[in-house]
mmCIF file of C-alpha atoms and ligand atoms in Angstrom:
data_model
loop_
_atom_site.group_PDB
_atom_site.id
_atom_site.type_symbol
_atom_site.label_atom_id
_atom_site.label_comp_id
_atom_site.label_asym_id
_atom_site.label_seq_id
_atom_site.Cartn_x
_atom_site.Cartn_y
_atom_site.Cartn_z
ATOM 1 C CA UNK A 1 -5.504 53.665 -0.813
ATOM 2 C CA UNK A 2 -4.073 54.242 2.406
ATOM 3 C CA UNK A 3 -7.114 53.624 3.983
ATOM 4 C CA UNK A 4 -7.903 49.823 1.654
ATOM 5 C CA UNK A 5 -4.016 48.899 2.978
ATOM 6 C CA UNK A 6 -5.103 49.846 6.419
ATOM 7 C CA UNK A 7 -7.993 47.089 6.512
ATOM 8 C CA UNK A 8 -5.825 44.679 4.531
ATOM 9 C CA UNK A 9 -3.298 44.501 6.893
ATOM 10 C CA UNK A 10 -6.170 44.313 10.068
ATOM 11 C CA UNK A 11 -7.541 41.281 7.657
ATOM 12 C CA UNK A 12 -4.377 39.616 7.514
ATOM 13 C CA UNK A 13 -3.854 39.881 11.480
ATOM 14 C CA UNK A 14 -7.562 38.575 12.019
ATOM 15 C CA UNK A 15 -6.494 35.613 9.706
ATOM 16 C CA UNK A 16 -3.575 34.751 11.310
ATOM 17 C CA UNK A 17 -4.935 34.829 14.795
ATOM 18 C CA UNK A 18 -7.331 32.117 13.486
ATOM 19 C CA UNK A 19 -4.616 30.130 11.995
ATOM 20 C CA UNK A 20 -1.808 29.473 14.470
ATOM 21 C CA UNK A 21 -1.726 25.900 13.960
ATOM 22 C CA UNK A 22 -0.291 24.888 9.982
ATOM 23 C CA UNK A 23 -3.514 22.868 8.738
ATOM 24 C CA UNK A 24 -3.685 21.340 5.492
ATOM 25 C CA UNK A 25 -6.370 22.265 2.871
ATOM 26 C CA UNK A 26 -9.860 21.600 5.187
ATOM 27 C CA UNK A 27 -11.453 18.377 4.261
ATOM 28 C CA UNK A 28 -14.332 19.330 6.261
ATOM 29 C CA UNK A 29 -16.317 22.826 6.441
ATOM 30 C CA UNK A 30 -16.062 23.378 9.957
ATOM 31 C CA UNK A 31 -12.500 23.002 11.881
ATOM 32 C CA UNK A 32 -13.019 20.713 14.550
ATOM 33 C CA UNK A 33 -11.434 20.415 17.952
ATOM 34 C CA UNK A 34 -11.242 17.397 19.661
ATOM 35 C CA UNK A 35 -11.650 16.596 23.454
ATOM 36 C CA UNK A 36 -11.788 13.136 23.369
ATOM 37 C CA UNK A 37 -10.998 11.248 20.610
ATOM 38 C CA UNK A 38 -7.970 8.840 20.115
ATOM 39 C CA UNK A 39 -7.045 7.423 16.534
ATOM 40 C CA UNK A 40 -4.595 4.533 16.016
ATOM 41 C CA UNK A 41 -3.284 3.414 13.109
ATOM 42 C CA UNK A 42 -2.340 -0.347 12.464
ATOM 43 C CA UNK A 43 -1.287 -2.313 9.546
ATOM 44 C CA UNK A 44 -1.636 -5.806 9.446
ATOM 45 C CA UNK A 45 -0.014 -8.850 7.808
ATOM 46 C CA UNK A 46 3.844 -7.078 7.621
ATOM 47 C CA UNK A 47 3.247 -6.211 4.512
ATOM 48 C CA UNK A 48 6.289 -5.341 1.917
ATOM 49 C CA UNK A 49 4.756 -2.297 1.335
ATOM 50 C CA UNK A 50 3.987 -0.933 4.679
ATOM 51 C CA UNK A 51 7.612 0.241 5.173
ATOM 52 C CA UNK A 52 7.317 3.139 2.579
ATOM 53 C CA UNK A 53 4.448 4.688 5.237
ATOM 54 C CA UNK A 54 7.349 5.039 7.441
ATOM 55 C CA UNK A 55 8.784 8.291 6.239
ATOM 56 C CA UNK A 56 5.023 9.260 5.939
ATOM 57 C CA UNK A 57 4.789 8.726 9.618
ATOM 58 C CA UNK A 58 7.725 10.025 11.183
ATOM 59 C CA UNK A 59 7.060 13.436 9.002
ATOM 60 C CA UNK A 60 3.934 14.202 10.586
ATOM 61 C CA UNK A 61 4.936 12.642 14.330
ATOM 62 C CA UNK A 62 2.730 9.974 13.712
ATOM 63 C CA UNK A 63 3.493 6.224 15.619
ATOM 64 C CA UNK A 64 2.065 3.328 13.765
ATOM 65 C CA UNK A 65 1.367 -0.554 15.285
ATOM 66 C CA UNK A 66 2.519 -2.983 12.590
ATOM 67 C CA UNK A 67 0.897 -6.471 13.194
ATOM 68 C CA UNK A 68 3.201 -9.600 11.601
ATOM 69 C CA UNK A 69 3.395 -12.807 10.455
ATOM 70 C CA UNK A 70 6.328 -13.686 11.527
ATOM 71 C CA UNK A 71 6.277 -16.764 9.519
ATOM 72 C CA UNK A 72 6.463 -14.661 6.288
ATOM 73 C CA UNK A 73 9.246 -12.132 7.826
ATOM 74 C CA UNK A 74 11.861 -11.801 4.905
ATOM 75 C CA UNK A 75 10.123 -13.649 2.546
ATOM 76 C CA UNK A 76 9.090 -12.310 -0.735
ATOM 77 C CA UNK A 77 6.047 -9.799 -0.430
ATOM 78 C CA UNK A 78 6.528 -8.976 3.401
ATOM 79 C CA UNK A 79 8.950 -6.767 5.369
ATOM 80 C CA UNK A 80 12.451 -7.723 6.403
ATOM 81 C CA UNK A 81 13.176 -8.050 10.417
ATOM 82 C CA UNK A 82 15.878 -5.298 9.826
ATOM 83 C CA UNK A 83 12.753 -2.940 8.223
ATOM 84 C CA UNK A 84 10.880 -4.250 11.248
ATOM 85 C CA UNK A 85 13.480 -2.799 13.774
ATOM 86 C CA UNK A 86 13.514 0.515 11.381
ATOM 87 C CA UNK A 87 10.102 1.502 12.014
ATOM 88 C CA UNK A 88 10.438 0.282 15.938
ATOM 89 C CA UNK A 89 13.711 1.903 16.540
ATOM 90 C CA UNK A 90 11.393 5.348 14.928
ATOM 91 C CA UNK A 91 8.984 4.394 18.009
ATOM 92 C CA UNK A 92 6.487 2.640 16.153
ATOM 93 C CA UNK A 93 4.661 -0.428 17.595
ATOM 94 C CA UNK A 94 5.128 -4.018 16.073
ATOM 95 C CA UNK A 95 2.834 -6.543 17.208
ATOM 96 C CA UNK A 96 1.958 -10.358 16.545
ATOM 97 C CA UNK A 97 -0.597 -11.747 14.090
ATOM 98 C CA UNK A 98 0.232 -15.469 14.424
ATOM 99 C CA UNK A 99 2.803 -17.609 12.532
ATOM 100 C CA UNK A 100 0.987 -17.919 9.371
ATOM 101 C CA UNK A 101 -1.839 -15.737 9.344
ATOM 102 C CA UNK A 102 -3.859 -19.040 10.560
ATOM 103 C CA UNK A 103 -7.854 -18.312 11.158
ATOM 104 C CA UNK A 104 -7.331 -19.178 15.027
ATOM 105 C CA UNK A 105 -11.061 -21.138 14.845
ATOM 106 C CA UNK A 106 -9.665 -23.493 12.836
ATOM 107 C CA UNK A 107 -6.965 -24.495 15.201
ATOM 108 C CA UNK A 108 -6.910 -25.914 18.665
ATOM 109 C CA UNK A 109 -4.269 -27.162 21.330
ATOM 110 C CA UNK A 110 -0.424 -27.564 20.614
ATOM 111 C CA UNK A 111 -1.070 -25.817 17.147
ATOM 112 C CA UNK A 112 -3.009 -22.866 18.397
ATOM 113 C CA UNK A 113 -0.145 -22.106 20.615
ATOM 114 C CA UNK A 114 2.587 -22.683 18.068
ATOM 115 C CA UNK A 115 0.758 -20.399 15.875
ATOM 116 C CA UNK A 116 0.365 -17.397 19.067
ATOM 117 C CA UNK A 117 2.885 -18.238 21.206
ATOM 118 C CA UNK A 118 6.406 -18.933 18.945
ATOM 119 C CA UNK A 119 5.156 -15.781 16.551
ATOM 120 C CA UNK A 120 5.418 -13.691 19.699
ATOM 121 C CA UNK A 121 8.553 -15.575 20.519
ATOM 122 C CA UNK A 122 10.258 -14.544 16.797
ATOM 123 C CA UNK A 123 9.220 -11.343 16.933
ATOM 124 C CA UNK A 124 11.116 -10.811 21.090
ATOM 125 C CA UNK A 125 13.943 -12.072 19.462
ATOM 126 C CA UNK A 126 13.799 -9.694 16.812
ATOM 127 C CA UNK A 127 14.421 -7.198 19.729
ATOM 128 C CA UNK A 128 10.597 -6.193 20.379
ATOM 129 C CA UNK A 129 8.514 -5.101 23.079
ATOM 130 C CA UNK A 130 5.536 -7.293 21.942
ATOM 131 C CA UNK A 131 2.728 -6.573 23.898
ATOM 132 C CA UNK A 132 -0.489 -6.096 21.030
ATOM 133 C CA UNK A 133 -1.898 -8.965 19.369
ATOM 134 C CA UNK A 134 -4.495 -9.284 16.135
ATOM 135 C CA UNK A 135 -6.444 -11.621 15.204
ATOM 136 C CA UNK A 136 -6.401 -13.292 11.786
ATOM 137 C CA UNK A 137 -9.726 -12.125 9.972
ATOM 138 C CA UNK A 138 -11.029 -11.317 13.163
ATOM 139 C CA UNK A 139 -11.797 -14.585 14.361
ATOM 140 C CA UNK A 140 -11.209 -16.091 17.532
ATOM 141 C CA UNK A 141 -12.362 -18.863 19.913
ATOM 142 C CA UNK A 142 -12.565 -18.390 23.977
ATOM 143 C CA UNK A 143 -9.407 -21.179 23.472
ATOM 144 C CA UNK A 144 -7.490 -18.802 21.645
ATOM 145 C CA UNK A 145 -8.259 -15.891 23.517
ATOM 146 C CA UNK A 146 -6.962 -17.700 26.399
ATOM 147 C CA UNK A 147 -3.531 -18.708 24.500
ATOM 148 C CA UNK A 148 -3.085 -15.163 23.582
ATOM 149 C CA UNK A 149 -3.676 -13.904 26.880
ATOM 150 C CA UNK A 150 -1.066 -16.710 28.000
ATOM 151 C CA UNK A 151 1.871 -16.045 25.936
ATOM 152 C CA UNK A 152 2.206 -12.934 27.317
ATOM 153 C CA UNK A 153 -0.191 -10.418 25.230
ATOM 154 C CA UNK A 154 -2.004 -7.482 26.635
ATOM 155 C CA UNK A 155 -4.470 -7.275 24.383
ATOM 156 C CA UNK A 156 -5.967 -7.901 20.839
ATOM 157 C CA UNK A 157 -7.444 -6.406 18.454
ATOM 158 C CA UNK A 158 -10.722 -7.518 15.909
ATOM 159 C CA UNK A 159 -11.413 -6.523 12.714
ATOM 160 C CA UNK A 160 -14.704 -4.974 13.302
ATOM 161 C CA UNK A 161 -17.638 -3.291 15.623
ATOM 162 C CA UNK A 162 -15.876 0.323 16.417
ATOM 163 C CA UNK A 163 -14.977 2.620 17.818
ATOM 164 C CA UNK A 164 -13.646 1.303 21.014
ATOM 165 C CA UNK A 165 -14.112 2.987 24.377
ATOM 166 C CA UNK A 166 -11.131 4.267 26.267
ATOM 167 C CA UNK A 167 -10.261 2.360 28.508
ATOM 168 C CA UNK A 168 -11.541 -0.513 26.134
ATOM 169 C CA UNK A 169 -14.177 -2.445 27.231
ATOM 170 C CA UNK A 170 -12.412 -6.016 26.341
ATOM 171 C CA UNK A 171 -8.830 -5.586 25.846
ATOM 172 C CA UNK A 172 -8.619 -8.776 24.539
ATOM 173 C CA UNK A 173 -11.391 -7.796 21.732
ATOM 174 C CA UNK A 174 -10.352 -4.489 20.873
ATOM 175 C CA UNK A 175 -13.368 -3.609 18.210
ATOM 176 C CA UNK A 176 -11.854 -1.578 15.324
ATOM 177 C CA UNK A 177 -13.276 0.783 12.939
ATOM 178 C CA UNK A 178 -14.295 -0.667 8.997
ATOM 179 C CA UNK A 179 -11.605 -2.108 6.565
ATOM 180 C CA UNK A 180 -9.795 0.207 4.920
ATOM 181 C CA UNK A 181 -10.598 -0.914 1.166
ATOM 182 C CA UNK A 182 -8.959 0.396 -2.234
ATOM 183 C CA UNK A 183 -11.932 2.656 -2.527
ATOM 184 C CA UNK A 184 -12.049 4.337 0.690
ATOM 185 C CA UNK A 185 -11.551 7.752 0.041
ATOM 186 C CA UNK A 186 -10.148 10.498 2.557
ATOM 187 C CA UNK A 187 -13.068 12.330 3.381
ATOM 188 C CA UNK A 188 -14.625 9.094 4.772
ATOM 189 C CA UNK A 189 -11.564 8.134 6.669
ATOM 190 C CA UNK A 190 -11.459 12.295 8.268
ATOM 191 C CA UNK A 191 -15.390 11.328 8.810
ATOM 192 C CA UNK A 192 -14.796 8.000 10.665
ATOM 193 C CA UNK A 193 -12.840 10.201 12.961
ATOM 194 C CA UNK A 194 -14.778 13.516 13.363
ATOM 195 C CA UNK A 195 -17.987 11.133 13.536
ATOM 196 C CA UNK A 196 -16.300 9.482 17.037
ATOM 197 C CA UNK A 197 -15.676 12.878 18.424
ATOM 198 C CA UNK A 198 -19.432 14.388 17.733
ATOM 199 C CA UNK A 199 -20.669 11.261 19.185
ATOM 200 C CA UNK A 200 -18.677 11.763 22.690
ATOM 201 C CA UNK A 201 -15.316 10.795 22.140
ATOM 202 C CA UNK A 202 -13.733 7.129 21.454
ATOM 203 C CA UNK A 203 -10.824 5.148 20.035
ATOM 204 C CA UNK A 204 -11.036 5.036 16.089
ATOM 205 C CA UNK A 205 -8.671 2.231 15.392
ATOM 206 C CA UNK A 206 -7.682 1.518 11.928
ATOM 207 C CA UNK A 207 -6.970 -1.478 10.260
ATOM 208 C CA UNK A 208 -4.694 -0.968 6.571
ATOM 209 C CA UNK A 209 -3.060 -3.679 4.976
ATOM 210 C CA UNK A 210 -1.225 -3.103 1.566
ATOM 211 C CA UNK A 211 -0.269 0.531 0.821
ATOM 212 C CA UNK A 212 0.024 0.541 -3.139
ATOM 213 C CA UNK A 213 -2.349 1.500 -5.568
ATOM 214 C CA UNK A 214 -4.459 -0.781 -7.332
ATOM 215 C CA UNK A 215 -2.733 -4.519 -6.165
ATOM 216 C CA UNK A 216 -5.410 -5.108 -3.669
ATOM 217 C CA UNK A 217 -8.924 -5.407 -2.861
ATOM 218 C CA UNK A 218 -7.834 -4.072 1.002
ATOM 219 C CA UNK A 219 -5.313 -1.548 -0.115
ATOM 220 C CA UNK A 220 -4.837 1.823 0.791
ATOM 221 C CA UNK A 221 -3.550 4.379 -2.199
ATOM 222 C CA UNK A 222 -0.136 5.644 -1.069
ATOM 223 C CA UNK A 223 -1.234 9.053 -1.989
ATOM 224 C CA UNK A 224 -4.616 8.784 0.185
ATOM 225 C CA UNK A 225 -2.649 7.138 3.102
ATOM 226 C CA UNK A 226 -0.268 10.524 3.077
ATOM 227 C CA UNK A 227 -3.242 12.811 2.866
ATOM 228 C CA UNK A 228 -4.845 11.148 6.112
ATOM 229 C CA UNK A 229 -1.692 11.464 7.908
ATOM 230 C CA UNK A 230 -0.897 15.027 7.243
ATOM 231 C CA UNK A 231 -4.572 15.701 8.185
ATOM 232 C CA UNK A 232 -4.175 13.563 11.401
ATOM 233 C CA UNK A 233 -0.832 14.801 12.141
ATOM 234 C CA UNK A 234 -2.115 18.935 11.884
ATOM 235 C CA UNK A 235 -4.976 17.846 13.421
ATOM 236 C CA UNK A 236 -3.016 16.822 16.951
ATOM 237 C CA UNK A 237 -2.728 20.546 17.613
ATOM 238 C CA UNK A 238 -6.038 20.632 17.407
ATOM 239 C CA UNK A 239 -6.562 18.414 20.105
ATOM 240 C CA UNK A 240 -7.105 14.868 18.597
ATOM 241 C CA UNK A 241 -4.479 11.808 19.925
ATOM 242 C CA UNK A 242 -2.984 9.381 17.880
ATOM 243 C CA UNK A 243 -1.379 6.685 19.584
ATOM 244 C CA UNK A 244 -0.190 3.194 18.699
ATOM 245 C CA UNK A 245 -2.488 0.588 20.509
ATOM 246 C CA UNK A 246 0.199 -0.166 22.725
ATOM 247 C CA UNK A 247 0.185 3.000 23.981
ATOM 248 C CA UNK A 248 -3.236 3.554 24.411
ATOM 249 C CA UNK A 249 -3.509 0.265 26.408
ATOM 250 C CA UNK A 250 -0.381 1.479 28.686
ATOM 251 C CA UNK A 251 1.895 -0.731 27.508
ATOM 252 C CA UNK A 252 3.838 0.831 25.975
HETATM 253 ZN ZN1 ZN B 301 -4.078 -10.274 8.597
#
Protein backbone atom coordinates (compact mmCIF):
# COMPACT_ATOMS: atom_id res chain seq x y z
CA UNK A 1 0.00 0.00 0.00
CA UNK A 2 2.54 2.25 1.10
CA UNK A 3 4.64 1.33 -1.52
CA UNK A 4 1.40 1.72 -4.66
CA UNK A 5 0.93 5.50 -2.86
CA UNK A 6 4.61 5.97 -3.18
CA UNK A 7 4.55 5.58 -7.16
CA UNK A 8 1.20 7.37 -7.33
CA UNK A 9 2.35 10.34 -5.98
CA UNK A 10 5.94 10.10 -8.30
CA UNK A 11 3.12 9.64 -11.25
CA UNK A 12 1.33 12.60 -10.36
CA UNK A 13 4.68 14.79 -10.16
CA UNK A 14 5.83 13.28 -13.65
CA UNK A 15 2.33 14.47 -14.93
CA UNK A 16 2.44 17.70 -13.76
CA UNK A 17 5.92 18.48 -14.91
CA UNK A 18 4.50 17.70 -18.40
CA UNK A 19 1.56 19.87 -17.93
CA UNK A 20 2.54 23.35 -16.76
CA UNK A 21 0.67 25.11 -19.30
CA UNK A 22 -3.61 24.64 -18.75
CA UNK A 23 -4.44 22.96 -22.29
CA UNK A 24 -7.78 22.07 -23.25
CA UNK A 25 -8.82 18.45 -24.13
CA UNK A 26 -5.96 17.62 -27.15
CA UNK A 27 -7.50 17.85 -30.52
CA UNK A 28 -4.48 16.40 -31.91
CA UNK A 29 -2.32 13.24 -30.66
CA UNK A 30 0.85 14.86 -30.38
CA UNK A 31 1.21 18.42 -28.45
CA UNK A 32 2.79 20.66 -30.72
CA UNK A 33 5.10 23.58 -30.18
CA UNK A 34 5.33 26.21 -32.43
CA UNK A 35 8.42 28.27 -33.63
CA UNK A 36 7.04 30.03 -36.27
CA UNK A 37 3.66 30.22 -36.90
CA UNK A 38 1.32 33.32 -36.62
CA UNK A 39 -2.62 32.94 -36.74
CA UNK A 40 -4.98 35.91 -37.20
CA UNK A 41 -8.35 35.95 -36.90
CA UNK A 42 -10.68 38.32 -39.00
CA UNK A 43 -14.30 38.65 -39.50
CA UNK A 44 -15.64 40.28 -42.31
CA UNK A 45 -18.76 42.22 -43.34
CA UNK A 46 -19.47 43.75 -39.44
CA UNK A 47 -21.62 41.32 -38.93
CA UNK A 48 -24.50 41.59 -36.03
CA UNK A 49 -23.32 38.61 -34.75
CA UNK A 50 -19.66 39.01 -34.54
CA UNK A 51 -19.94 41.05 -31.30
CA UNK A 52 -20.95 37.97 -29.12
CA UNK A 53 -17.13 36.52 -30.12
CA UNK A 54 -16.02 39.38 -28.12
CA UNK A 55 -16.25 37.96 -24.65
CA UNK A 56 -14.92 34.75 -26.42
CA UNK A 57 -11.88 36.72 -27.29
CA UNK A 58 -10.97 38.77 -24.50
CA UNK A 59 -11.30 35.36 -22.23
CA UNK A 60 -8.63 33.63 -23.89
CA UNK A 61 -6.33 37.03 -24.70
CA UNK A 62 -7.20 36.70 -28.09
CA UNK A 63 -7.26 40.22 -30.52
CA UNK A 64 -9.54 39.92 -33.46
CA UNK A 65 -9.52 42.33 -36.93
CA UNK A 66 -13.16 43.09 -37.72
CA UNK A 67 -13.48 44.21 -41.44
CA UNK A 68 -16.82 46.68 -42.08
CA UNK A 69 -19.12 47.99 -44.22
CA UNK A 70 -19.49 50.98 -43.01
CA UNK A 71 -22.40 51.63 -45.15
CA UNK A 72 -24.43 48.99 -43.19
CA UNK A 73 -23.01 50.25 -39.59
CA UNK A 74 -26.24 50.36 -37.35
CA UNK A 75 -28.44 49.03 -39.67
CA UNK A 76 -30.41 45.97 -39.09
CA UNK A 77 -28.19 42.70 -39.29
CA UNK A 78 -24.72 44.48 -38.69
CA UNK A 79 -22.94 45.88 -35.61
CA UNK A 80 -23.55 49.27 -34.07
CA UNK A 81 -20.44 51.94 -34.17
CA UNK A 82 -20.75 51.96 -30.28
CA UNK A 83 -20.20 47.77 -30.48
CA UNK A 84 -17.50 48.73 -32.97
CA UNK A 85 -15.60 50.95 -30.37
CA UNK A 86 -16.37 47.96 -27.69
CA UNK A 87 -14.35 45.44 -29.29
CA UNK A 88 -11.55 48.29 -30.31
CA UNK A 89 -11.45 49.91 -26.98
CA UNK A 90 -10.74 45.66 -25.84
CA UNK A 91 -7.68 46.10 -28.42
CA UNK A 92 -9.17 44.46 -31.22
CA UNK A 93 -8.54 45.63 -34.83
CA UNK A 94 -11.40 47.15 -37.05
CA UNK A 95 -10.67 47.56 -40.54
CA UNK A 96 -12.45 48.73 -43.89
CA UNK A 97 -14.29 46.55 -46.41
CA UNK A 98 -15.72 49.31 -48.64
CA UNK A 99 -19.02 51.26 -48.35
CA UNK A 100 -21.28 48.64 -49.52
CA UNK A 101 -19.54 45.53 -49.78
CA UNK A 102 -19.14 46.59 -53.68
CA UNK A 103 -17.05 43.80 -55.86
CA UNK A 104 -14.22 46.56 -56.49
CA UNK A 105 -13.94 45.03 -60.41
CA UNK A 106 -17.04 46.26 -61.05
CA UNK A 107 -16.27 49.80 -60.19
CA UNK A 108 -13.85 52.34 -61.50
CA UNK A 109 -12.89 56.13 -60.90
CA UNK A 110 -14.90 58.58 -58.57
CA UNK A 111 -17.00 55.46 -57.40
CA UNK A 112 -14.15 53.16 -56.62
CA UNK A 113 -12.86 55.78 -54.34
CA UNK A 114 -16.16 56.66 -52.73
CA UNK A 115 -16.57 53.08 -52.07
CA UNK A 116 -12.52 52.77 -50.38
CA UNK A 117 -11.81 55.99 -49.51
CA UNK A 118 -15.17 57.61 -47.48
CA UNK A 119 -15.60 53.85 -45.77
CA UNK A 120 -12.15 54.45 -44.32
CA UNK A 121 -13.19 58.00 -43.70
CA UNK A 122 -16.54 56.72 -41.48
CA UNK A 123 -14.84 54.34 -39.81
CA UNK A 124 -11.66 57.39 -38.51
CA UNK A 125 -14.46 59.17 -37.42
CA UNK A 126 -15.77 56.45 -35.53
CA UNK A 127 -12.48 56.96 -33.52
CA UNK A 128 -10.30 54.16 -35.38
CA UNK A 129 -6.87 53.51 -36.19
CA UNK A 130 -7.75 52.14 -39.71
CA UNK A 131 -4.88 50.84 -41.22
CA UNK A 132 -6.13 46.99 -42.76
CA UNK A 133 -8.23 46.78 -45.68
CA UNK A 134 -10.31 43.60 -47.37
CA UNK A 135 -11.40 43.10 -50.32
CA UNK A 136 -15.01 42.34 -51.23
CA UNK A 137 -15.05 38.57 -52.43
CA UNK A 138 -11.57 38.84 -52.98
CA UNK A 139 -11.56 40.71 -56.01
CA UNK A 140 -9.61 43.51 -57.00
CA UNK A 141 -8.26 45.44 -60.03
CA UNK A 142 -4.51 47.07 -60.17
CA UNK A 143 -7.05 50.47 -60.08
CA UNK A 144 -8.31 49.54 -56.89
CA UNK A 145 -5.32 48.37 -55.41
CA UNK A 146 -3.95 51.67 -56.13
CA UNK A 147 -7.09 53.58 -54.42
CA UNK A 148 -6.64 51.48 -51.42
CA UNK A 149 -3.11 52.04 -51.17
CA UNK A 150 -4.08 55.89 -51.60
CA UNK A 151 -6.55 56.47 -48.97
CA UNK A 152 -4.25 55.68 -46.57
CA UNK A 153 -4.29 51.65 -46.12
CA UNK A 154 -1.35 49.52 -45.28
CA UNK A 155 -2.42 46.63 -46.58
CA UNK A 156 -5.24 44.20 -47.73
CA UNK A 157 -6.24 41.20 -47.41
CA UNK A 158 -7.81 38.33 -50.20
CA UNK A 159 -9.96 35.73 -49.65
CA UNK A 160 -7.78 32.97 -50.75
CA UNK A 161 -4.18 31.23 -51.66
CA UNK A 162 -2.65 30.83 -47.88
CA UNK A 163 -0.83 30.88 -45.70
CA UNK A 164 0.98 34.09 -46.06
CA UNK A 165 4.69 34.53 -45.42
CA UNK A 166 5.86 36.77 -42.64
CA UNK A 167 6.77 39.52 -43.67
CA UNK A 168 4.01 39.05 -46.44
CA UNK A 169 5.05 38.88 -49.73
CA UNK A 170 2.32 41.58 -51.11
CA UNK A 171 0.90 43.50 -48.36
CA UNK A 172 -1.54 44.74 -50.47
CA UNK A 173 -2.68 40.94 -51.35
CA UNK A 174 -2.47 39.40 -48.14
CA UNK A 175 -3.45 35.56 -49.27
CA UNK A 176 -5.63 34.03 -46.51
CA UNK A 177 -6.31 30.59 -45.50
CA UNK A 178 -9.95 28.74 -46.91
CA UNK A 179 -13.47 30.12 -45.98
CA UNK A 180 -14.57 29.25 -42.91
CA UNK A 181 -17.98 27.45 -43.95
CA UNK A 182 -20.93 26.14 -41.60
CA UNK A 183 -19.35 22.76 -41.88
CA UNK A 184 -15.88 23.36 -40.99
CA UNK A 185 -15.26 21.50 -38.08
CA UNK A 186 -12.47 22.20 -35.33
CA UNK A 187 -10.10 19.64 -35.99
CA UNK A 188 -9.67 21.06 -39.55
CA UNK A 189 -9.39 24.59 -38.38
CA UNK A 190 -6.42 23.18 -35.37
CA UNK A 191 -5.07 21.34 -38.75
CA UNK A 192 -4.96 24.48 -40.98
CA UNK A 193 -2.75 25.74 -38.24
CA UNK A 194 -0.48 22.82 -37.12
CA UNK A 195 -0.23 22.06 -41.04
CA UNK A 196 1.60 25.84 -41.44
CA UNK A 197 3.92 25.09 -38.63
CA UNK A 198 5.12 21.40 -39.96
CA UNK A 199 5.55 23.00 -43.22
CA UNK A 200 8.13 25.81 -41.82
CA UNK A 201 6.20 28.33 -40.25
CA UNK A 202 3.66 31.06 -41.85
CA UNK A 203 0.73 33.39 -41.25
CA UNK A 204 -2.65 31.34 -41.13
CA UNK A 205 -5.11 34.12 -41.57
CA UNK A 206 -8.69 33.44 -41.14
CA UNK A 207 -11.53 34.73 -42.74
CA UNK A 208 -15.24 34.14 -40.52
CA UNK A 209 -18.21 35.93 -41.30
CA UNK A 210 -21.51 35.14 -39.35
CA UNK A 211 -21.04 33.42 -35.96
CA UNK A 212 -24.55 31.64 -35.42
CA UNK A 213 -25.50 28.31 -36.08
CA UNK A 214 -27.24 27.26 -39.02
CA UNK A 215 -28.25 31.05 -40.74
CA UNK A 216 -25.46 30.82 -43.18
CA UNK A 217 -23.75 29.02 -45.81
CA UNK A 218 -20.25 30.95 -44.43
CA UNK A 219 -21.04 30.71 -40.79
CA UNK A 220 -19.09 29.63 -38.05
CA UNK A 221 -21.09 27.61 -35.04
CA UNK A 222 -20.72 29.77 -31.93
CA UNK A 223 -19.82 26.71 -30.06
CA UNK A 224 -16.97 25.67 -32.70
CA UNK A 225 -15.73 29.35 -32.86
CA UNK A 226 -15.19 29.08 -28.76
CA UNK A 227 -13.52 25.72 -29.04
CA UNK A 228 -10.86 27.18 -31.62
CA UNK A 229 -10.20 30.02 -29.44
CA UNK A 230 -9.64 28.27 -26.21
CA UNK A 231 -7.38 25.90 -28.25
CA UNK A 232 -5.57 28.94 -29.84
CA UNK A 233 -5.52 30.88 -26.76
CA UNK A 234 -3.71 27.63 -24.53
CA UNK A 235 -1.89 27.07 -27.38
CA UNK A 236 0.12 30.70 -27.14
CA UNK A 237 2.05 29.19 -24.25
CA UNK A 238 2.97 26.82 -26.37
CA UNK A 239 4.60 29.02 -28.60
CA UNK A 240 2.09 29.85 -31.45
CA UNK A 241 1.20 33.95 -32.08
CA UNK A 242 -2.00 35.26 -32.70
CA UNK A 243 -2.10 38.67 -33.77
CA UNK A 244 -4.61 40.94 -35.49
CA UNK A 245 -3.33 41.72 -39.10
CA UNK A 246 -2.57 45.05 -38.06
CA UNK A 247 -0.25 43.93 -35.84
CA UNK A 248 1.44 41.54 -37.75
CA UNK A 249 1.96 44.16 -40.53
CA UNK A 250 3.40 46.73 -37.74
CA UNK A 251 0.78 48.88 -37.76
CA UNK A 252 -0.55 48.57 -35.18
ZN1 LIG B 1 -17.33 40.66 -47.17
Amino acid sequence: MKHSLGSLALLLIILAGCNSAPVPPAPTKEAISFTNTVVSLTFDDGDADNYAVRSVLAGNNLYATFYVVSGFTNSNGYMTDDQLRDLYNDGNEIGGHTLSHTNLETVNGAELEREVCQDRSNLVSYGFEVTSFAYPFGHYTDEARQIVMDCGYGNARGVSDGPEAVPSVDAYGLRAMPYIVSDTRFPKMVRYVTEVENNGGGWAIFVFHHVCDGCDQYAIKPEIFSEFAQWLGAQQSNGLVVKTVGEVMGEK
